[in-house]
mmCIF file of C-alpha atoms in Angstrom:
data_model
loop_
_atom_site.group_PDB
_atom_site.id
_atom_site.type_symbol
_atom_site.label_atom_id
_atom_site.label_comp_id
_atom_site.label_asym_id
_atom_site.label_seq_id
_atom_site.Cartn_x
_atom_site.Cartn_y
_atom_site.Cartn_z
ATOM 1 C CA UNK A 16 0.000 0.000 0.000
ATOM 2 C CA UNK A 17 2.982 1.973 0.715
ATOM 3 C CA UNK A 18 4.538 2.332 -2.378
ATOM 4 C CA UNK A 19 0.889 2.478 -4.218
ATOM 5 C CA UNK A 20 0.460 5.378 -2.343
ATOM 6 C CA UNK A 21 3.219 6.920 -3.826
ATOM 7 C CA UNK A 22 3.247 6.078 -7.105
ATOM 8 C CA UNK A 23 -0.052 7.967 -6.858
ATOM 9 C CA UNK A 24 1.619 10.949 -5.348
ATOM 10 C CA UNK A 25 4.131 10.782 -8.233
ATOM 11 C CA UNK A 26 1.385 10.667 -10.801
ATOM 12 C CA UNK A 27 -0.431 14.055 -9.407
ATOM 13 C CA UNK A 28 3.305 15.693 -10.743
ATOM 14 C CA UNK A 29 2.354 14.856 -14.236
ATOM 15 C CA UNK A 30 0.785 17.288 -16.940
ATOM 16 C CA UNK A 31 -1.850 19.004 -16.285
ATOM 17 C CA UNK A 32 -1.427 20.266 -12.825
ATOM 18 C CA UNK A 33 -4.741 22.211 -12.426
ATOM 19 C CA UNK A 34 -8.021 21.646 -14.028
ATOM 20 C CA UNK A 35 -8.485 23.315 -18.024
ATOM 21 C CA UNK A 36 -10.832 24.599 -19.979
ATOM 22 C CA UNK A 37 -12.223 22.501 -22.708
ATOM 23 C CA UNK A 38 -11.122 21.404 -25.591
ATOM 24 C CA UNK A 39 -7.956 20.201 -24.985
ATOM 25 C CA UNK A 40 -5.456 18.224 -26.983
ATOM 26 C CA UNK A 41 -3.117 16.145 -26.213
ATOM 27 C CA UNK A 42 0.719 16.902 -27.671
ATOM 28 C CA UNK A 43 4.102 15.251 -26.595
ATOM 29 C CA UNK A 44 4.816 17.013 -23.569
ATOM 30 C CA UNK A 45 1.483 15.214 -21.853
ATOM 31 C CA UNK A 46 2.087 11.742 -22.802
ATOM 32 C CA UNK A 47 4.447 9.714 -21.019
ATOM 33 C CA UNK A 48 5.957 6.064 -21.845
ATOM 34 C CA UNK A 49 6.654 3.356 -19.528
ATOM 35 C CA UNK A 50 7.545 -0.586 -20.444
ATOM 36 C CA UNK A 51 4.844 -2.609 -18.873
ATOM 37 C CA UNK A 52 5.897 -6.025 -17.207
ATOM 38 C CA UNK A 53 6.101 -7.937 -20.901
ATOM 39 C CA UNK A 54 8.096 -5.081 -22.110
ATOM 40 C CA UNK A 55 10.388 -5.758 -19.317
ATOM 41 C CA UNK A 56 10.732 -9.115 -19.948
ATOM 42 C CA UNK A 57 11.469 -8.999 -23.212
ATOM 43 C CA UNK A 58 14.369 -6.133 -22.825
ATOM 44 C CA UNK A 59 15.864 -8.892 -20.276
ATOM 45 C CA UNK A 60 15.515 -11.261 -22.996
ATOM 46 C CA UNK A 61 17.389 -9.446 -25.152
ATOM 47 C CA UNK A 62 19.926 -8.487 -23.166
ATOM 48 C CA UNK A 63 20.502 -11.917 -22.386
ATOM 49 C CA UNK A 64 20.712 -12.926 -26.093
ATOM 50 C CA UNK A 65 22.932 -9.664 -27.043
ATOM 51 C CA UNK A 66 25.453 -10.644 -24.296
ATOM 52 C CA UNK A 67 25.289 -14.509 -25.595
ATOM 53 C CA UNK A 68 25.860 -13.797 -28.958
ATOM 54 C CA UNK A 69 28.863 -11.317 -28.079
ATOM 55 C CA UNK A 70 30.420 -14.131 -25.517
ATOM 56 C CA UNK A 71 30.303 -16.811 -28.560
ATOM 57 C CA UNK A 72 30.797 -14.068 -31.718
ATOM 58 C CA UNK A 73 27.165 -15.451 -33.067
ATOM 59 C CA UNK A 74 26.471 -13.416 -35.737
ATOM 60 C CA UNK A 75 22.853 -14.440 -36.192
ATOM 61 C CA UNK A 76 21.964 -14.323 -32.898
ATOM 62 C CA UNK A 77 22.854 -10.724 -32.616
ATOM 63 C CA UNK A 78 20.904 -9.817 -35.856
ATOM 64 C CA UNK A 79 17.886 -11.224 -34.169
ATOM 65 C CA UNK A 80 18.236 -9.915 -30.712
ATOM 66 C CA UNK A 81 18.617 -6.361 -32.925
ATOM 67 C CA UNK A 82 15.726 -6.605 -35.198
ATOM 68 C CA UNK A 83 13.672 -7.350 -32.216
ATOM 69 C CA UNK A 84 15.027 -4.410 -30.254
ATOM 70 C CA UNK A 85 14.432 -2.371 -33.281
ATOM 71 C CA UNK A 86 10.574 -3.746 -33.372
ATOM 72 C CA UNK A 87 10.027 -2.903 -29.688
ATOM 73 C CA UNK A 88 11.351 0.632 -30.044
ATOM 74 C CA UNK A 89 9.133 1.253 -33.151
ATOM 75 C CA UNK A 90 6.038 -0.174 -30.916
ATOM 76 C CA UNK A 91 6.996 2.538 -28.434
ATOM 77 C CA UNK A 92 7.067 5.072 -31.315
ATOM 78 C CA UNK A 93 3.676 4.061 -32.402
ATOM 79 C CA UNK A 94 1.818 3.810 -29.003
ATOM 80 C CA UNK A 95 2.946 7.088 -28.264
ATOM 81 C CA UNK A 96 1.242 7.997 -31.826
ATOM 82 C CA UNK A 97 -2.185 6.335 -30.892
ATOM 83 C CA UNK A 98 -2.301 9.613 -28.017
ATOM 84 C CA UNK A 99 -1.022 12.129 -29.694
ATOM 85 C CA UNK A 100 -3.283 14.447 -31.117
ATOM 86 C CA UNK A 101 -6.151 12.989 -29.420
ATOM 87 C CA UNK A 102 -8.660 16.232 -28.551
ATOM 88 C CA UNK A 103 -11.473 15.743 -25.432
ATOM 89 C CA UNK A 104 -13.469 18.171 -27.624
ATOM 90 C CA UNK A 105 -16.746 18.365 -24.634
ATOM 91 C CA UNK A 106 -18.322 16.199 -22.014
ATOM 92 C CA UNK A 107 -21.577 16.070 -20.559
ATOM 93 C CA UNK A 108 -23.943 14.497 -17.822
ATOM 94 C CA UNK A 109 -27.764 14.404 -16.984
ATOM 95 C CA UNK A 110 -27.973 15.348 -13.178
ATOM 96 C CA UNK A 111 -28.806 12.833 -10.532
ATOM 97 C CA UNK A 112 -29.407 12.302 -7.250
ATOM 98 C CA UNK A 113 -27.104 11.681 -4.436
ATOM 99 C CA UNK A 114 -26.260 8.202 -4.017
ATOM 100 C CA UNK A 115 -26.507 7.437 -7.850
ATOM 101 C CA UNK A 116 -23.833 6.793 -10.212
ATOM 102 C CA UNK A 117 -23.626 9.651 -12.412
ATOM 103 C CA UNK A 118 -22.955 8.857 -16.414
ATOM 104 C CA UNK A 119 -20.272 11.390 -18.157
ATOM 105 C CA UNK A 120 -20.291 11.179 -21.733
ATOM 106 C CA UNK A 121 -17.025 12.469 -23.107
ATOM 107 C CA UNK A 122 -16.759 13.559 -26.748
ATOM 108 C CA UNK A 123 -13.072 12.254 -28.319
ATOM 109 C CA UNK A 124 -11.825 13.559 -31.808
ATOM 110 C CA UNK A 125 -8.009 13.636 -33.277
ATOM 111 C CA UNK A 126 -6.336 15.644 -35.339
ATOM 112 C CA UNK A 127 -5.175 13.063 -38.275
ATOM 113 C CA UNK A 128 -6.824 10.036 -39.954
ATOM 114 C CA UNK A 129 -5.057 7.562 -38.421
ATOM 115 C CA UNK A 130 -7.324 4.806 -36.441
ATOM 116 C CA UNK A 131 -6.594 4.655 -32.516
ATOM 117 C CA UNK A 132 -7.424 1.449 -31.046
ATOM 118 C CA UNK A 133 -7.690 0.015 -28.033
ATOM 119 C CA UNK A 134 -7.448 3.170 -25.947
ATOM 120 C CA UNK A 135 -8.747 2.567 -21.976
ATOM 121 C CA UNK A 136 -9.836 5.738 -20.027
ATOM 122 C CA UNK A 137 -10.163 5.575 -16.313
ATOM 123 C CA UNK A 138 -11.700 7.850 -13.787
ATOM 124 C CA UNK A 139 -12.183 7.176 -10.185
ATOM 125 C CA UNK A 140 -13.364 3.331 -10.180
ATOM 126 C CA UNK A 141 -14.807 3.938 -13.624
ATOM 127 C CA UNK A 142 -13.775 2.751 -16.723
ATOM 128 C CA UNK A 143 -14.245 2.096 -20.680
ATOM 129 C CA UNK A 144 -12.773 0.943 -23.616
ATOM 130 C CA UNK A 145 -12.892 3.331 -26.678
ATOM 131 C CA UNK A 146 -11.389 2.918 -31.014
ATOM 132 C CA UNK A 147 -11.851 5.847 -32.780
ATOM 133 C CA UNK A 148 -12.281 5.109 -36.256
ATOM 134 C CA UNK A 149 -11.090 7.428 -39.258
ATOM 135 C CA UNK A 150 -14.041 9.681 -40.098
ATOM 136 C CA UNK A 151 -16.215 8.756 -36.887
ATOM 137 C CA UNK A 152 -17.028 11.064 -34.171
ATOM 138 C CA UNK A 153 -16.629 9.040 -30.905
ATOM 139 C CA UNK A 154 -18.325 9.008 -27.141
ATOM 140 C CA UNK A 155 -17.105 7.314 -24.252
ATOM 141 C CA UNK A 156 -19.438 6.885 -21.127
ATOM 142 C CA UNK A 157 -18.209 6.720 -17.572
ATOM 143 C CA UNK A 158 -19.787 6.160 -14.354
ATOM 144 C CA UNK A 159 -18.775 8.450 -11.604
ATOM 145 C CA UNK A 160 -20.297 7.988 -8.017
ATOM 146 C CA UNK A 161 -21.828 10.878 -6.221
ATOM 147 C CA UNK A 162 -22.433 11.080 -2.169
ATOM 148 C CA UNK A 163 -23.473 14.681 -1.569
ATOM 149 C CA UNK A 164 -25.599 17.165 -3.119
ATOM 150 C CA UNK A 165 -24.078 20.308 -5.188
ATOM 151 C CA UNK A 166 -21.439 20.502 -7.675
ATOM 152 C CA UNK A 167 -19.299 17.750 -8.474
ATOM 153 C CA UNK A 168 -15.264 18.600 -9.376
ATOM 154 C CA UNK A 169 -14.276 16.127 -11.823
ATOM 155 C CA UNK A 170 -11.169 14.082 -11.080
ATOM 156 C CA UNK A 171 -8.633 13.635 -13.699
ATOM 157 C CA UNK A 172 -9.304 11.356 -16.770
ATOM 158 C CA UNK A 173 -6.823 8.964 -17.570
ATOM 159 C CA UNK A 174 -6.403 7.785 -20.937
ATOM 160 C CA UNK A 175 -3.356 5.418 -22.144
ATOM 161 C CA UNK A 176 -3.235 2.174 -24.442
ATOM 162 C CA UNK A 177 -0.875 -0.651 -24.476
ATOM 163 C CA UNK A 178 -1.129 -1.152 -28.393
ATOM 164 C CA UNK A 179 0.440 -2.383 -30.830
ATOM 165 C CA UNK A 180 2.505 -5.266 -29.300
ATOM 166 C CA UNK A 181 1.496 -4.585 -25.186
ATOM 167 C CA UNK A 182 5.741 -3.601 -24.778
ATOM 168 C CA UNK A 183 4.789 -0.416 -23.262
ATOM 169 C CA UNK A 184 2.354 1.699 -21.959
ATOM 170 C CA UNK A 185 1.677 5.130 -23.279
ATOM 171 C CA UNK A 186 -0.649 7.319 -21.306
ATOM 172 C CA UNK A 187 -2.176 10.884 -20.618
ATOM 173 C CA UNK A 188 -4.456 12.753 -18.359
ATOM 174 C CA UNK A 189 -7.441 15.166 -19.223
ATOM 175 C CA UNK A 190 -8.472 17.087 -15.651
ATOM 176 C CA UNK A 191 -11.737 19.356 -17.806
ATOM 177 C CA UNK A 192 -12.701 22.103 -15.052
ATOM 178 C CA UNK A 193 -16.482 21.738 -15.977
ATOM 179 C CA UNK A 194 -18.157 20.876 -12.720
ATOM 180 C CA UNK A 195 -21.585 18.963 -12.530
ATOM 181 C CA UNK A 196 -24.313 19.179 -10.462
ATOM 182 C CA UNK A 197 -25.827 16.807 -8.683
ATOM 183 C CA UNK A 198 -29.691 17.119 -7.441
ATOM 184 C CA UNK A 199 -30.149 16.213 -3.110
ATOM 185 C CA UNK A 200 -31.418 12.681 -2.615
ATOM 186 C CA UNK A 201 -35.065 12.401 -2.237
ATOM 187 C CA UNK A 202 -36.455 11.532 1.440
ATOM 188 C CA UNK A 203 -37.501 7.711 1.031
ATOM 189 C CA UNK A 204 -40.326 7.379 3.473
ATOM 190 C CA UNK A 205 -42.135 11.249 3.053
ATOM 191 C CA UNK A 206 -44.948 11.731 3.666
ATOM 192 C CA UNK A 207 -48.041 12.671 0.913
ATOM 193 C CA UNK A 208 -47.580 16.012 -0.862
ATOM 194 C CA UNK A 209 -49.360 18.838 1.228
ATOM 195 C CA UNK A 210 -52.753 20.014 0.948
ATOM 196 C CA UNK A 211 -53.055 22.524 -1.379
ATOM 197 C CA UNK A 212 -54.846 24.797 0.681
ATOM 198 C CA UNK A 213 -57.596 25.430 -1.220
ATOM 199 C CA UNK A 214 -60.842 23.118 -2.361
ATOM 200 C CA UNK A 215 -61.254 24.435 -5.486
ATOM 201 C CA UNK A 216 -59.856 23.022 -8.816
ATOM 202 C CA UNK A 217 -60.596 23.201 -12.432
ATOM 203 C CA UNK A 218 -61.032 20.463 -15.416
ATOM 204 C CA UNK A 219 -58.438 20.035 -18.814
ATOM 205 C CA UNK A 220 -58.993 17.854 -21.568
ATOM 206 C CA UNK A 221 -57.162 14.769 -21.153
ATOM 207 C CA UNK A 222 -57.409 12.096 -23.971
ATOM 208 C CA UNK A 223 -57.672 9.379 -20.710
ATOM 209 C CA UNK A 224 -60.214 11.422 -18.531
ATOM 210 C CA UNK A 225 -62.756 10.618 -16.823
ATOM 211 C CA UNK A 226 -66.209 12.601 -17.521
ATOM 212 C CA UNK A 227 -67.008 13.131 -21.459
ATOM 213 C CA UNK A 228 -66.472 16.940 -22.797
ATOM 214 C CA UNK A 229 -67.483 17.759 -26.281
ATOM 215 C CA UNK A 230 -67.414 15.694 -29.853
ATOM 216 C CA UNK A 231 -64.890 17.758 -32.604
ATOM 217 C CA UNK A 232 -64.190 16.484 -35.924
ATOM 218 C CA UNK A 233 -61.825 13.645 -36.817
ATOM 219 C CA UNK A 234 -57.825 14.769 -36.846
ATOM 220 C CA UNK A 235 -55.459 13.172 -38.145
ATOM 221 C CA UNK A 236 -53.384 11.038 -35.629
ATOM 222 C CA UNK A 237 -56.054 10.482 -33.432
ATOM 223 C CA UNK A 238 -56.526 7.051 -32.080
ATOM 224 C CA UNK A 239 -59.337 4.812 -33.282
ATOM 225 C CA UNK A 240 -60.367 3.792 -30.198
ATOM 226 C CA UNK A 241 -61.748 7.690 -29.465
ATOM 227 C CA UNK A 242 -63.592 7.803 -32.741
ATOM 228 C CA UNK A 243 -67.427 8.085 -31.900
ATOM 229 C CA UNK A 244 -68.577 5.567 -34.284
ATOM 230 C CA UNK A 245 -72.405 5.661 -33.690
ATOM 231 C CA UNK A 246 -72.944 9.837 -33.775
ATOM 232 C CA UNK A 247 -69.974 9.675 -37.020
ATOM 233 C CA UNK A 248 -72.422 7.578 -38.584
ATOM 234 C CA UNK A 249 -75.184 10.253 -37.927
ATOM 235 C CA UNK A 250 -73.029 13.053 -39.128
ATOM 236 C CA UNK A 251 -71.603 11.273 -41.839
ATOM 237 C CA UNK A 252 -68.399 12.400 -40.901
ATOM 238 C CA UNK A 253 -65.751 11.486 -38.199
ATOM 239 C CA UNK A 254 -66.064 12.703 -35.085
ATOM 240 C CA UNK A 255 -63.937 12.060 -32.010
ATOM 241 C CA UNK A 256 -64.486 12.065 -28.295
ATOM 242 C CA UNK A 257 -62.560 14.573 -25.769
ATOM 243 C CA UNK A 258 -62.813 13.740 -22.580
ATOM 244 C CA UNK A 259 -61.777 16.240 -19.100
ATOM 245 C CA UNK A 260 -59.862 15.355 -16.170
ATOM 246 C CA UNK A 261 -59.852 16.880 -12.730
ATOM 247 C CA UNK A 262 -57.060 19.085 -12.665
ATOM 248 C CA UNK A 263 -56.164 19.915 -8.431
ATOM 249 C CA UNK A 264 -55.356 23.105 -7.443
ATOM 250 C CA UNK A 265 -51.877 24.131 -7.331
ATOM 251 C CA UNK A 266 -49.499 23.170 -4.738
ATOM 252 C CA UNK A 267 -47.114 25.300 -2.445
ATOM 253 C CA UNK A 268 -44.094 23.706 -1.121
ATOM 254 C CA UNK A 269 -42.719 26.193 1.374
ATOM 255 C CA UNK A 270 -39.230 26.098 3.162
ATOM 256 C CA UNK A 271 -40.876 27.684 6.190
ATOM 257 C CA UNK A 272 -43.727 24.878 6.814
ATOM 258 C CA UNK A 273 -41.352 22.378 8.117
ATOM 259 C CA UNK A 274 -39.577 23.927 10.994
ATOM 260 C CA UNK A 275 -39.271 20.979 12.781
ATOM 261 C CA UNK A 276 -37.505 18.993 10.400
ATOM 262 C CA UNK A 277 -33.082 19.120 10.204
ATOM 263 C CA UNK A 278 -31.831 20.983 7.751
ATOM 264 C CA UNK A 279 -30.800 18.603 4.927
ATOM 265 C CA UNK A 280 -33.725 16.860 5.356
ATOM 266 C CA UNK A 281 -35.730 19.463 5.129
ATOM 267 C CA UNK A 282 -34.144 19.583 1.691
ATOM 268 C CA UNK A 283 -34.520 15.751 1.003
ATOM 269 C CA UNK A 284 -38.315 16.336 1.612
ATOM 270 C CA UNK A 285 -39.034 19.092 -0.522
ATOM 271 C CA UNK A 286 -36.904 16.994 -3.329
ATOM 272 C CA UNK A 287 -38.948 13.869 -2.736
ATOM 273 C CA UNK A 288 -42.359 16.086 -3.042
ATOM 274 C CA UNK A 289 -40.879 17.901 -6.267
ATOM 275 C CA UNK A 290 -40.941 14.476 -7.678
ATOM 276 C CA UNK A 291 -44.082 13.579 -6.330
ATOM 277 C CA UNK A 292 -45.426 16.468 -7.869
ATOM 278 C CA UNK A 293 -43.831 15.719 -11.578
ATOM 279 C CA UNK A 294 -45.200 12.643 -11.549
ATOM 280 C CA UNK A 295 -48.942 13.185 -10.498
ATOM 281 C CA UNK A 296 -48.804 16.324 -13.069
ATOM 282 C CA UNK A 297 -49.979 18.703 -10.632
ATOM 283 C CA UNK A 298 -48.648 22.325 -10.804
ATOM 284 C CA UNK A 299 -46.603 23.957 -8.004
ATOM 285 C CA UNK A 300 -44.467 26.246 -6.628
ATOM 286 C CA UNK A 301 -41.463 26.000 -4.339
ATOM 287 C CA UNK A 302 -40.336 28.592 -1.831
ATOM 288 C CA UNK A 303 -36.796 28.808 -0.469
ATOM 289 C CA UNK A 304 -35.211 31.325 1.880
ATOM 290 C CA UNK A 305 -33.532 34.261 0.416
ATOM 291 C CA UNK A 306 -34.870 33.445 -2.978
ATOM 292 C CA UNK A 307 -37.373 34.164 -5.016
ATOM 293 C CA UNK A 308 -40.556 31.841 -5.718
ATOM 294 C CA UNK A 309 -39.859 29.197 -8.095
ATOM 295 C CA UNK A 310 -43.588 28.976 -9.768
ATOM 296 C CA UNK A 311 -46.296 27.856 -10.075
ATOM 297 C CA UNK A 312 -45.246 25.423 -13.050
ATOM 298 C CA UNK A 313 -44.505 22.206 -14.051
ATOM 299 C CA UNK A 314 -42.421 20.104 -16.365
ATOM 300 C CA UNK A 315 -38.685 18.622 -17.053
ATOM 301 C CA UNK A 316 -37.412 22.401 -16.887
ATOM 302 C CA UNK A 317 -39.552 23.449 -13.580
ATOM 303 C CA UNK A 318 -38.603 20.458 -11.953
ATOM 304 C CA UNK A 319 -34.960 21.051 -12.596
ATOM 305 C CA UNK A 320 -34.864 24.713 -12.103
ATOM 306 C CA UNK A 321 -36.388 23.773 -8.169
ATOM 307 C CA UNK A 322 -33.801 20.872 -7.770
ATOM 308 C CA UNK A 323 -30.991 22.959 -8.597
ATOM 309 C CA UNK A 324 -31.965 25.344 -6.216
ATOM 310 C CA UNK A 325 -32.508 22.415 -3.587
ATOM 311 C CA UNK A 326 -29.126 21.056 -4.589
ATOM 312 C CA UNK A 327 -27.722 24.192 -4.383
ATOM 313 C CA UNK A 328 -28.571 25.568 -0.651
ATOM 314 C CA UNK A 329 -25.750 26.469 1.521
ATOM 315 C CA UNK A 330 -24.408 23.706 3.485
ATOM 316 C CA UNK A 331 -24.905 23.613 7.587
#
């Protein structure tokens, strides 16, 4: 563990030192070359077969042991090749919750035609395998795990490849300063959503409601099962059902109504009930100390625009 420990510490001396702006690309001064435990064996192979042929003046033995010096070297040449000129052009990720592994998608491009195969990029416990193919644009998923809530400082990306022969291994590091956010992690056992404080609540047409609204001409994409074939046939023309739905009045989820919850679950509450919310389609409206009313809406941008805010609360 010892010396794992600092090989790591050696490895946070390599290129780059401090997170970067995106796009980088990688040139010779990031990628560095080291013979992996085959490579090694085979250089004391051939030292062994250089100093044999010497001792007993075997002229063929020394033309092998030199051609196959002279293939290892080139293999070093061209794994070093495979990374340079390799661009991380972007990289993006869907926010989660806490707790959940977190999927980074990382866009690759190079600068040349030439294939690059088997390249391996590692970050944290994460990793993939990735070829980029001439005339391909190429995305590598990783999963990163997330414990807390807020924005998430990426780790350095490690990228190297033991092509062609597996002699040596080249590799490089990306460290992209782009931080992610991750959404608070919903209370599991919450309670209902609140009341909504008033009684009152209106109707919208909903092709699955309940009570029948009106009859309006056939259009087109309608399902057939919504045609009303008996007055159609009155008519003589096509005429479709719409049906209403009880629509609830709209809800208020308010900081200030659970004081006698602890802080960060206060915050795991209000996430769980944002959800709630979403997925029962009922409109509402968040309130947050120090900040301005989030609402009343709904929908994929509502919902995030409130989790951010959740996610984003001062710690305690």
């Amino acid at each position: 563990m010892g010396l794992r420990q600092r090989w790591r510490s050696l490895q946070l001396l390599a290129r780059p030192r401090q997170p970067e702006a995106l796009p980088v690309r990688l040139d010779r001064r990031r990628i560095y070359v080291l013979p992996t435990r085959f490579g090694l064996f085979l250089a004391a192979l051939l030292a062994v077969m250089l100093l044999g042929g010497l001792n007993y003046n075997n002229n063929p033995a020394l033309l092998l042991a030199l051609l196959l010096a002279a293939t290892a070297l080139a293999s070093t040449v061209h794994a070093h090749l495979q990374l340079s000129g390799l661009q991380l052009q972007a990289l993006s990720a869907e926010p989660v919750a806490a707790g959940h592994a977190l999927r980074l998608r990382l866009a690759l491009l190079r600068a040349d035609n030439r294939p690059r195969r088997g390249l391996q990029l590692r970050c944290a416990d994460s990793q993939a395998r990735a070829t980029l193919e001439p005339d391909v644009q190429t995305e590598v998923d990783l999963l990163l795990p997330t414990e807390r809530r807020g924005w998430l400082d990426l780790p350095r990306i490690r990228i190297d490849t033991t092509q062609p022969l597996g002699l040596v291994r080249a590799w490089a590091w990306f460290w992209p300063e782009t931080p992610l956010l991750v959404y608070p992690a919903p209370e599991s056992n919450a309670p209902p959503l609140p009341d909504a404080g008033s009684s009152s609540s209106h109707t919208r047409v909903h092709p699955q409601g309940e009570e029948l609204q009106q009859l309006r001409p056939y259009r087109q994409g309608d399902a057939r099962r919504s045609i009303a074939w008996k007055h159609s046939a009155r008519r003589d023309e096509l005429l479709v059902r719409e049906y209403e739905r009880p629509q609830g009045a709209e809800l208020l989820l308010d900081w200030m109504q659970l004081p006698s919850l602890p802080y960060e679950q206060r915050i795991a509450r209000l996430a769980r009930w944002v959800d709630d919310a979403e997925r029962e389609g009922r409109r509402y409206q968040l309130r947050l100390p120090g900040q301005p009313p989030l609402g009343p809406a709904n929908g994929d941008l509502h919902r995030h625009q409130c989790l951010r805010a959740l996610a984003l609360l001062p710690s305690r």
